[in-house]
PDB file of C-alpha atoms in Angstrom:
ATOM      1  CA  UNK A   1      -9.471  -6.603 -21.034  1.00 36.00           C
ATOM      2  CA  UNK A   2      -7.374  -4.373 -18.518  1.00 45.00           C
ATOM      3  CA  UNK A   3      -5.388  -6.075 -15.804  1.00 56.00           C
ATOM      4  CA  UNK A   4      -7.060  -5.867 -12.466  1.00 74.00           C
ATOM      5  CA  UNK A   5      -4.637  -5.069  -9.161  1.00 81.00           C
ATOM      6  CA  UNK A   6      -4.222  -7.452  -7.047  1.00 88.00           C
ATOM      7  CA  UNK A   7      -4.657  -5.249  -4.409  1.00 91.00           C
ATOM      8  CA  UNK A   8      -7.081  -3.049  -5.026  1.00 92.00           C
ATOM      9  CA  UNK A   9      -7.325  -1.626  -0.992  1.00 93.00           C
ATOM     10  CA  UNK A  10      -3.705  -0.723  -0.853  1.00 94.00           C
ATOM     11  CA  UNK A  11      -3.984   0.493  -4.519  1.00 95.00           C
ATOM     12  CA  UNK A  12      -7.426   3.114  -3.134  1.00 95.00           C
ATOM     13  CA  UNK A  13      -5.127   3.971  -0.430  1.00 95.00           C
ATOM     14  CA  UNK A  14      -1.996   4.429  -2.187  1.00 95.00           C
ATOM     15  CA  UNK A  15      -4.142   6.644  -4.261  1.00 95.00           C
ATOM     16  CA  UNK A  16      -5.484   8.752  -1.567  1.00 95.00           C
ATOM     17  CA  UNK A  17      -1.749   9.719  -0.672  1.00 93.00           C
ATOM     18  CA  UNK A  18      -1.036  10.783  -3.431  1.00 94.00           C
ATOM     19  CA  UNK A  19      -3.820  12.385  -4.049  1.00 95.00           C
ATOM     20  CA  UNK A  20      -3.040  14.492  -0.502  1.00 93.00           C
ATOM     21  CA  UNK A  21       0.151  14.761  -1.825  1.00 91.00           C
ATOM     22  CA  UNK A  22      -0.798  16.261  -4.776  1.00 93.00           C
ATOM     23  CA  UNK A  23      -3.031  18.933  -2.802  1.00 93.00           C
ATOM     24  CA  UNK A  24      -0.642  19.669  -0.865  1.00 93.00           C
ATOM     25  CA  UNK A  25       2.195  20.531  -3.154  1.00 90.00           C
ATOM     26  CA  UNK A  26       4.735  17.980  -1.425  1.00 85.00           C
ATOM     27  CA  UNK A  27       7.679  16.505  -2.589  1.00 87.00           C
ATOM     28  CA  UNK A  28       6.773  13.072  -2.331  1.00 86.00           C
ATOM     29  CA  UNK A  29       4.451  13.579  -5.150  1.00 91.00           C
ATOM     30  CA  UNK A  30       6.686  11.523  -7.338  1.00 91.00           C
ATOM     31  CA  UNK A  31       7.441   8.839  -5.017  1.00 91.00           C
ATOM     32  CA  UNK A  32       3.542   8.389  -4.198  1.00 92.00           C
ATOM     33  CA  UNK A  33       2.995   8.452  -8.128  1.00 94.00           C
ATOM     34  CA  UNK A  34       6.079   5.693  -8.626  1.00 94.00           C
ATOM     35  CA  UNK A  35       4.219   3.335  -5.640  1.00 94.00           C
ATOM     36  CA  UNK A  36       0.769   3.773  -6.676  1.00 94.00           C
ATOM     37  CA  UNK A  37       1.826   2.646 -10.411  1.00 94.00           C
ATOM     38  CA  UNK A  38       4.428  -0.235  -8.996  1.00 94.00           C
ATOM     39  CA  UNK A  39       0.699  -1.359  -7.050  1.00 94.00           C
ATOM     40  CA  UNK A  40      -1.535  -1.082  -9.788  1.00 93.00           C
ATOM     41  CA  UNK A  41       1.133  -3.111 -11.967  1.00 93.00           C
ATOM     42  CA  UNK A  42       1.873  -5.608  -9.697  1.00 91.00           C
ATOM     43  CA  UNK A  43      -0.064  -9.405  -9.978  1.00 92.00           C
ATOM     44  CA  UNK A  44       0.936 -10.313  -6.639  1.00 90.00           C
ATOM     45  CA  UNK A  45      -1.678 -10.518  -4.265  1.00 91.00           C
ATOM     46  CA  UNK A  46       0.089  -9.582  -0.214  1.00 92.00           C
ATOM     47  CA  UNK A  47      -1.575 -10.399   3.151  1.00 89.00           C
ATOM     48  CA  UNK A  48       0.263  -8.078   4.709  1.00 91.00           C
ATOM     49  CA  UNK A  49       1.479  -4.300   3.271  1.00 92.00           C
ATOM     50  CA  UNK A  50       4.637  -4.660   4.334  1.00 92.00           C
ATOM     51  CA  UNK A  51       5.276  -7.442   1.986  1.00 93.00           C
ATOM     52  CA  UNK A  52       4.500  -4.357  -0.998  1.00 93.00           C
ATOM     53  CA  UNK A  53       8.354  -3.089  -0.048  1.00 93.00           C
ATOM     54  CA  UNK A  54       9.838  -5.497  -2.419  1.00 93.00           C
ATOM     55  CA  UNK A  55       7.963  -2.795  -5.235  1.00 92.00           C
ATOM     56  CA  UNK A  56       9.749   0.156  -6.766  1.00 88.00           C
ATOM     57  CA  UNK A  57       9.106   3.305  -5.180  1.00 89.00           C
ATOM     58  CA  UNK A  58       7.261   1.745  -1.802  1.00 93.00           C
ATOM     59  CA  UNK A  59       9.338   1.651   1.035  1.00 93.00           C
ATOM     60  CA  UNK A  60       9.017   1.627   4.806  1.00 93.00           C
ATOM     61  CA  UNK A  61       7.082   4.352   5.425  1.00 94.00           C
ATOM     62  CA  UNK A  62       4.527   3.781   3.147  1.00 94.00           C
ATOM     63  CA  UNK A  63       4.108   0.680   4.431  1.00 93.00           C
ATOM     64  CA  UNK A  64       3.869   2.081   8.042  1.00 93.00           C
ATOM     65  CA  UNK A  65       0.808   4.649   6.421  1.00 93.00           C
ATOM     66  CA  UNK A  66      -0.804   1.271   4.467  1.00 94.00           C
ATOM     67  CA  UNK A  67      -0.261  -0.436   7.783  1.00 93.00           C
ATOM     68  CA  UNK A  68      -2.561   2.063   9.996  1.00 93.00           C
ATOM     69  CA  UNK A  69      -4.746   2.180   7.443  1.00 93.00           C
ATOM     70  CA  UNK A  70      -5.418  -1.454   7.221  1.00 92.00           C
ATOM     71  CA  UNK A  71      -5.891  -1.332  10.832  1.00 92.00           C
ATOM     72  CA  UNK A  72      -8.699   1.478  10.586  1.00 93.00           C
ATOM     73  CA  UNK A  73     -10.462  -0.917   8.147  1.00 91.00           C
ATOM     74  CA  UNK A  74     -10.465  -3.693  10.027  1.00 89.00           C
ATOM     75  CA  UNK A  75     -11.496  -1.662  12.976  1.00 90.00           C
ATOM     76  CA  UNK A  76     -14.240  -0.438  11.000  1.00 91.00           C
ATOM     77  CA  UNK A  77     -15.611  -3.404   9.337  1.00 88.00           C
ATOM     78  CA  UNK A  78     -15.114  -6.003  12.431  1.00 90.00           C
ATOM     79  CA  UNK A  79     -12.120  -7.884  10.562  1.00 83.00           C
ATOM     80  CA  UNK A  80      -9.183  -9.402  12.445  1.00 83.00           C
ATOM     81  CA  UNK A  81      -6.373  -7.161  10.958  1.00 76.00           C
ATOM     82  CA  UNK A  82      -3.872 -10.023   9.206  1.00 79.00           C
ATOM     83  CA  UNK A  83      -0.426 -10.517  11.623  1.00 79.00           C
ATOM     84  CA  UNK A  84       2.816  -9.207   9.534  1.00 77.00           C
ATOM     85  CA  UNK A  85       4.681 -12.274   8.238  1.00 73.00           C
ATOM     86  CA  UNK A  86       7.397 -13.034   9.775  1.00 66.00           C
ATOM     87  CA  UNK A  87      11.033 -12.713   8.113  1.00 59.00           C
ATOM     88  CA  UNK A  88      11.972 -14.717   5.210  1.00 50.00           C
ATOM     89  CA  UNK A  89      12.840 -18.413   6.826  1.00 41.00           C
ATOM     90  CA  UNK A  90      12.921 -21.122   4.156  1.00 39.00           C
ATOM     91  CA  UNK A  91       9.478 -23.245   4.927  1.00 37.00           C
ATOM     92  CA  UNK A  92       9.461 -27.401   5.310  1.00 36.00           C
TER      93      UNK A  92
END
């Protein structure tokens, strides 16, 4: 049996980047191709898509892009949208 994402939202919308990216001929095209496979690979499951920097090839600014679009979906669907953890302090 195939491994499952862990994230299969930011994985759809990863893929719809790239996708545009593709279309449009850009030069991210590689770099949305590199972050959409780092996703699909990864068995971490975030609350937040900014915690999906610490993956190869996704960095601030597709987190930003992840970010709005989490937004829109909560928007959309009548969800609280989930607060972005706060730095890395060592818990209790």
């Amino acid at each position: 049996m195939a491994p499952t994402c862990a994230n299969p939202l930011l994985l759809e919308w990863i893929k719809e980047i790239y996708e545009l990216a593709k279309e449009r001929n850009s030069k991210g095209v590689t770099t949305y191709k590199r972050a959409y496979e780092s996703m699909k690979a990864c068995p971490l499951t975030f609350s937040h898509p900014s915690e999906a920097q610490q993956l190869d090839g996704i960095g601030p600014k597709i987190c930003d892009r992840l970010t709005e679009k989490l937004k829109e979906h909560c928007e959309a669907n009548g969800l609280p949208a989930p607060k972005k953890p706060r730095g890395k302090g060592k818990g209790p």
